[in-house]
Coordinates of C-alpha atoms in Angstrom, one line a residue:
M122 CA 124.6 111.7 116.0
S123 CA 122.9 110.2 112.9
N124 CA 120.5 112.1 110.7
A125 CA 117.7 109.7 111.7
R126 CA 118.3 110.3 115.4
T127 CA 118.4 114.1 114.8
A128 CA 115.1 114.0 112.9
R129 CA 113.5 112.1 115.7
L130 CA 114.7 114.5 118.3
T131 CA 113.7 117.6 116.4
R132 CA 110.2 116.3 115.8
R133 CA 110.0 115.5 119.5
G134 CA 111.2 119.1 120.1
L135 CA 108.4 120.4 117.9
L136 CA 105.9 118.3 119.9
A137 CA 107.3 120.0 123.0
A138 CA 107.0 123.3 121.2
G139 CA 103.3 122.6 121.1
G140 CA 103.0 122.0 124.8
A141 CA 105.1 118.7 125.0
L142 CA 104.2 90.5 128.9
G143 CA 102.6 87.5 127.4
L144 CA 103.1 87.5 123.7
G145 CA 100.1 86.9 121.4
A146 CA 100.4 85.1 118.1
V147 CA 103.3 86.7 116.3
L148 CA 102.5 87.7 112.7
T149 CA 105.1 88.0 110.0
A150 CA 106.2 91.1 108.1
C151 CA 108.3 90.4 105.0
G152 CA 110.8 93.0 103.9
D153 CA 110.6 94.4 100.4
D154 CA 112.1 97.2 98.4
G155 CA 110.7 100.4 96.9
A156 CA 109.5 102.3 100.0
K157 CA 108.2 105.3 98.1
D158 CA 106.5 103.3 95.4
G159 CA 104.6 101.0 97.8
G160 CA 100.9 100.3 97.5
A161 CA 98.1 98.0 98.4
D162 CA 98.5 94.5 96.9
T163 CA 94.8 93.7 97.0
K164 CA 92.1 94.7 94.6
G165 CA 88.6 95.7 95.6
S166 CA 87.2 94.6 99.0
A167 CA 89.8 93.0 101.3
K168 CA 87.2 91.8 103.8
T169 CA 87.8 88.1 102.8
G170 CA 90.8 86.2 101.7
P171 CA 94.6 87.0 102.1
W172 CA 95.6 90.6 102.7
S173 CA 98.9 92.4 102.1
F174 CA 100.0 96.0 102.0
K175 CA 103.4 97.5 101.2
D176 CA 104.1 100.5 103.4
D177 CA 106.4 103.5 103.0
R178 CA 109.3 101.6 104.5
G179 CA 109.2 99.1 101.7
T180 CA 107.9 96.5 104.1
T181 CA 105.1 94.2 102.9
V182 CA 102.8 93.0 105.7
K183 CA 101.0 89.7 104.8
L184 CA 98.1 88.2 106.7
D185 CA 95.7 85.3 106.0
E186 CA 92.8 87.8 106.0
A187 CA 92.2 91.5 106.3
P188 CA 93.1 92.7 109.8
R189 CA 90.1 93.1 112.1
N190 CA 91.9 94.1 115.4
I191 CA 93.6 97.3 114.2
V192 CA 95.5 99.6 116.5
A193 CA 96.6 102.9 115.1
F194 CA 98.0 106.3 116.0
T195 CA 95.1 108.6 116.7
G196 CA 95.3 110.7 113.6
V197 CA 95.6 107.6 111.4
A198 CA 92.6 106.0 113.1
A199 CA 90.6 109.2 112.5
A200 CA 91.4 109.1 108.8
L201 CA 90.4 105.5 108.5
Y202 CA 87.2 106.3 110.4
D203 CA 86.3 108.8 107.7
Y204 CA 86.6 105.9 105.2
G205 CA 84.4 103.6 107.2
I206 CA 87.2 101.6 108.9
E207 CA 87.1 101.5 112.7
V208 CA 90.0 100.5 114.9
K209 CA 90.1 98.7 118.3
G210 CA 92.8 100.8 120.0
V211 CA 94.6 104.1 119.6
F212 CA 97.7 105.8 120.9
G213 CA 98.5 109.5 120.7
P214 CA 96.4 112.6 121.6
T215 CA 92.9 111.2 121.8
T216 CA 91.1 113.0 124.7
T217 CA 91.5 116.4 126.3
K218 CA 91.6 117.0 130.0
D219 CA 87.8 117.3 130.2
G220 CA 87.4 114.0 128.4
K221 CA 86.3 115.3 125.1
A222 CA 87.8 114.2 121.8
D223 CA 91.1 115.8 120.9
V224 CA 91.4 117.7 117.7
Q225 CA 93.5 114.9 116.3
A226 CA 90.7 112.3 116.9
G227 CA 88.5 113.8 114.2
D228 CA 85.0 112.4 114.2
M229 CA 85.8 109.2 116.1
D230 CA 83.7 108.3 119.1
V231 CA 86.7 108.1 121.5
S232 CA 84.6 106.3 124.1
K233 CA 84.5 103.3 121.8
V234 CA 88.2 102.8 121.4
T235 CA 90.9 101.5 123.9
V236 CA 93.3 104.4 124.5
L237 CA 96.8 102.9 125.0
G238 CA 98.5 106.2 125.6
N239 CA 97.3 109.8 125.4
V240 CA 100.6 111.6 125.5
W241 CA 104.2 111.3 124.2
D242 CA 106.1 108.3 125.4
Q243 CA 102.9 106.7 126.8
F244 CA 101.9 103.3 125.4
N245 CA 100.4 100.5 127.6
V246 CA 101.9 97.3 126.1
E247 CA 99.8 95.0 128.3
K248 CA 96.6 96.6 127.1
Y249 CA 97.9 96.4 123.6
A250 CA 98.6 92.7 123.9
A251 CA 95.1 92.1 125.4
L252 CA 93.6 93.5 122.2
V253 CA 95.3 90.6 120.3
P254 CA 96.2 93.1 117.5
D255 CA 96.4 92.1 113.9
V256 CA 98.3 95.2 112.8
L257 CA 99.6 98.5 114.2
I258 CA 99.5 101.5 111.9
S259 CA 101.2 104.9 112.4
T260 CA 102.8 107.8 110.5
M261 CA 106.5 108.5 110.1
F262 CA 108.2 111.9 110.5
D263 CA 111.7 110.8 109.4
D264 CA 113.3 108.7 106.7
A265 CA 114.4 106.1 109.1
G266 CA 111.1 104.3 109.5
T267 CA 110.4 105.6 113.1
L268 CA 106.8 105.0 113.9
W269 CA 105.2 108.1 115.4
Y270 CA 104.3 107.9 119.1
V271 CA 105.6 104.4 119.5
P272 CA 108.0 104.8 122.4
E273 CA 111.7 104.1 121.8
A274 CA 111.9 102.2 125.1
S275 CA 109.1 99.7 124.3
K276 CA 109.2 99.5 120.5
D277 CA 110.8 96.1 120.4
K278 CA 108.1 94.6 122.7
I279 CA 105.4 96.2 120.7
A280 CA 106.9 94.9 117.4
K281 CA 106.7 91.3 118.6
L282 CA 103.0 91.4 119.1
A283 CA 101.9 92.3 115.6
P284 CA 103.3 93.6 112.3
S285 CA 103.2 97.3 111.6
V286 CA 102.4 99.6 108.7
G287 CA 104.1 103.0 108.4
I288 CA 102.8 105.9 106.2
S289 CA 105.4 108.6 105.6
V290 CA 104.5 112.2 106.3
F291 CA 108.1 113.4 105.9
D292 CA 109.4 115.7 103.2
R293 CA 106.7 115.3 100.7
Q294 CA 103.5 117.1 99.6
L295 CA 100.1 116.4 101.3
T296 CA 98.6 114.7 98.3
G297 CA 101.1 111.9 98.5
P298 CA 100.2 110.7 102.1
L299 CA 96.5 111.4 101.3
Q300 CA 96.7 108.9 98.4
R301 CA 98.6 106.3 100.5
M302 CA 95.9 106.5 103.2
W303 CA 93.3 106.1 100.5
E304 CA 95.1 102.9 99.3
L305 CA 95.4 101.6 102.8
A306 CA 91.7 102.1 103.5
E307 CA 90.7 100.5 100.3
S308 CA 92.8 97.5 101.1
L309 CA 91.1 97.2 104.4
G310 CA 87.7 97.0 102.7
A311 CA 86.6 100.6 102.6
D312 CA 84.1 101.6 99.8
M313 CA 86.1 104.2 98.0
T314 CA 83.3 104.7 95.5
A315 CA 80.9 106.0 98.2
A316 CA 79.5 109.4 97.5
K317 CA 80.8 110.8 100.8
V318 CA 84.3 109.7 99.8
T319 CA 84.4 110.9 96.2
E320 CA 82.7 114.2 97.0
A321 CA 85.2 114.9 99.7
K322 CA 88.0 114.4 97.2
K323 CA 86.4 116.8 94.8
R324 CA 86.0 119.4 97.5
F325 CA 89.6 119.1 98.4
E326 CA 90.6 119.6 94.7
A327 CA 88.3 122.6 94.5
A328 CA 89.8 124.1 97.7
S329 CA 93.3 123.6 96.4
E330 CA 92.5 125.4 93.2
R331 CA 91.0 128.2 95.2
L332 CA 94.2 128.5 97.2
R333 CA 96.3 128.5 94.1
K334 CA 94.3 131.4 92.7
A335 CA 94.4 133.3 96.0
A336 CA 98.2 133.0 96.3
K337 CA 98.6 134.1 92.6
A338 CA 96.4 137.1 93.1
K339 CA 98.2 138.2 96.3
P340 CA 101.8 137.1 96.1
E341 CA 102.8 139.9 98.4
I342 CA 100.9 138.4 101.4
K343 CA 103.5 136.7 103.7
V344 CA 102.3 133.8 105.8
L345 CA 104.1 132.8 109.1
V346 CA 103.6 129.4 110.6
G347 CA 103.9 129.3 114.4
S348 CA 103.5 127.3 117.5
A349 CA 103.4 128.6 121.1
S350 CA 104.7 127.3 124.4
P351 CA 105.1 129.1 127.7
E352 CA 108.8 129.8 127.2
L353 CA 109.2 130.0 123.4
F354 CA 107.6 130.7 120.1
Y355 CA 108.4 128.4 117.2
V356 CA 108.5 129.4 113.6
S357 CA 108.1 126.5 111.2
G358 CA 109.9 126.3 107.9
S359 CA 108.0 125.3 104.8
N360 CA 110.1 122.3 104.0
L361 CA 109.6 118.8 105.5
S362 CA 106.0 119.3 106.6
I363 CA 103.4 117.8 104.2
D364 CA 100.9 120.6 104.4
L365 CA 103.4 123.5 104.1
E366 CA 105.2 121.8 101.2
Y367 CA 101.9 121.5 99.4
F368 CA 100.7 125.0 100.1
K369 CA 104.1 126.3 98.9
A370 CA 103.7 124.3 95.7
L371 CA 100.4 126.1 95.2
G372 CA 102.2 129.5 95.5
V373 CA 101.8 130.5 99.1
N374 CA 104.5 133.0 100.2
F375 CA 105.8 131.7 103.5
V376 CA 108.1 133.4 106.0
E377 CA 111.2 131.2 106.4
P378 CA 113.3 130.7 109.5
T379 CA 117.0 131.5 109.1
E380 CA 119.2 128.8 107.6
A381 CA 121.3 128.6 110.8
A382 CA 118.1 128.2 112.9
K383 CA 116.7 125.4 110.7
K384 CA 120.1 123.6 110.7
A385 CA 120.0 123.5 114.4
T386 CA 116.7 121.7 114.4
G387 CA 117.2 119.4 111.5
G388 CA 115.4 121.8 109.2
W389 CA 112.0 122.0 111.0
F390 CA 111.8 125.3 112.9
E391 CA 113.3 128.3 114.6
S392 CA 113.0 128.9 118.3
L393 CA 112.4 132.5 119.4
S394 CA 112.0 134.0 122.9
W395 CA 108.8 135.9 123.3
E396 CA 110.8 139.2 123.4
N397 CA 111.9 138.4 119.8
V398 CA 108.6 137.2 118.5
D399 CA 108.6 140.1 116.1
K400 CA 111.7 139.0 114.3
H401 CA 109.9 138.0 111.1
K402 CA 107.4 140.2 109.3
A403 CA 104.1 138.6 108.4
D404 CA 100.6 139.4 107.1
V405 CA 98.9 136.2 108.1
I406 CA 99.8 133.8 111.0
M407 CA 98.9 130.1 111.0
M408 CA 99.0 128.7 114.6
D409 CA 99.4 125.1 115.7
D410 CA 95.9 123.8 116.6
R411 CA 97.1 120.8 118.7
S412 CA 96.0 120.6 122.3
S413 CA 99.6 120.6 123.3
A414 CA 100.2 124.1 122.0
I415 CA 99.0 127.4 123.6
Q416 CA 96.2 128.7 121.4
P417 CA 96.2 132.3 120.2
A418 CA 93.3 133.4 122.5
D419 CA 95.4 132.3 125.5
I420 CA 98.6 134.0 124.6
T421 CA 99.2 136.9 127.0
E422 CA 102.6 138.1 125.9
A423 CA 102.6 141.8 125.0
T424 CA 105.0 141.4 122.1
W425 CA 102.5 138.9 120.6
K426 CA 99.6 141.3 120.9
Q427 CA 101.6 144.0 119.1
L428 CA 102.3 142.0 116.0
P429 CA 100.6 143.6 113.0
A430 CA 98.9 140.4 111.9
V431 CA 97.6 139.9 115.4
K432 CA 96.3 143.4 115.7
A433 CA 94.6 143.0 112.2
G434 CA 93.0 139.7 113.3
Q435 CA 94.7 137.9 110.5
I436 CA 95.3 134.6 112.4
I437 CA 94.1 131.2 111.5
A438 CA 94.5 127.7 112.9
R439 CA 96.9 125.2 111.3
S440 CA 96.3 121.5 111.3
T441 CA 99.9 120.7 112.2
E442 CA 99.4 117.0 111.9
P443 CA 96.7 116.7 109.2
I444 CA 94.2 113.9 109.5
L445 CA 94.9 112.1 106.2
S446 CA 91.4 111.9 104.7
Y447 CA 90.2 114.2 102.0
D448 CA 87.2 115.2 104.1
K449 CA 89.5 116.5 106.9
C450 CA 92.0 118.2 104.6
V451 CA 89.4 120.4 102.9
A452 CA 88.9 122.9 105.8
P453 CA 92.6 123.8 106.3
V454 CA 93.1 124.5 102.6
E455 CA 89.9 126.6 102.4
A456 CA 90.8 128.5 105.6
L457 CA 94.2 129.5 104.2
A458 CA 92.7 130.5 100.8
E459 CA 90.1 132.7 102.5
A460 CA 92.7 134.2 104.8
I461 CA 94.9 135.2 101.9
E462 CA 91.9 136.5 99.9
K463 CA 90.8 138.8 102.8
A464 CA 94.3 139.7 104.1
R465 CA 95.5 143.3 104.1
K466 CA 99.2 143.9 103.7
V467 CA 100.3 144.8 107.2
S468 CA 104.0 143.8 107.3

């Protein structure tokens, strides 16, 4: 089995850990090199005139004008929304069972977008075609260019309808993808000099410095990153995930799964039965906030309730798939900083 395939399966496993045609005008995407050095090829507003953008696969998408009919993974759409760019359609966790906006939808008005699929492996190709898309945008959780939440079975049909842009969120620090989303939004015509945008970036930088100081002041505080499902508890490693790699770089002391366990899942996480949920000692626990995961208040396992960090109330939410706008990334950084500042050593 190839490494790319393994990465795709293990990210799918992590998702499960949290819970679980008429062709339109075909647009051209031209291949290019330098995936990790890509950037917007336009300057200033891209509302008029030719548009191009080199994504993290090294692919340059070129259009006669900036795309208007944008379809994006929900988290990407939420980030673009914060920068003033609205999309026509979304795919990925968008609404909860009661019809409210999913946590990954951010501030978007989900009633104003066409939802092509709300769960894994769900993508209505006919609805997608009807939107006459100019471009499809998603994140990528592997180094093979696999677009997140685009189903394997229908990816070829989807690719024929419009070019795609991929932003990598694999094995790099959070600030990299944040900058790439900034560049993408700017190319699409967002006003990156707006006070709301520049102030959010300053708040993110201030929060990051606060976290750095907290981690330095309390290096003994161990942080465990978890996700709960009915059968298993998943402990995430600090490598590969953009938020955890960034927090580690700022000095946060993470609990790490065993090497054997990480190897079995492509490096992402360790699976524990609820009877063994106390295997790792921790002072603070960060828990997956996605709707597909069981939230801490709903965990009934006795072994969970006996964990020192749980008994001490030292649990915070983790934005497992961060919305890549500076505005949305401030709160997770501040929350972790505050948790470490206030934490008692209980492990």
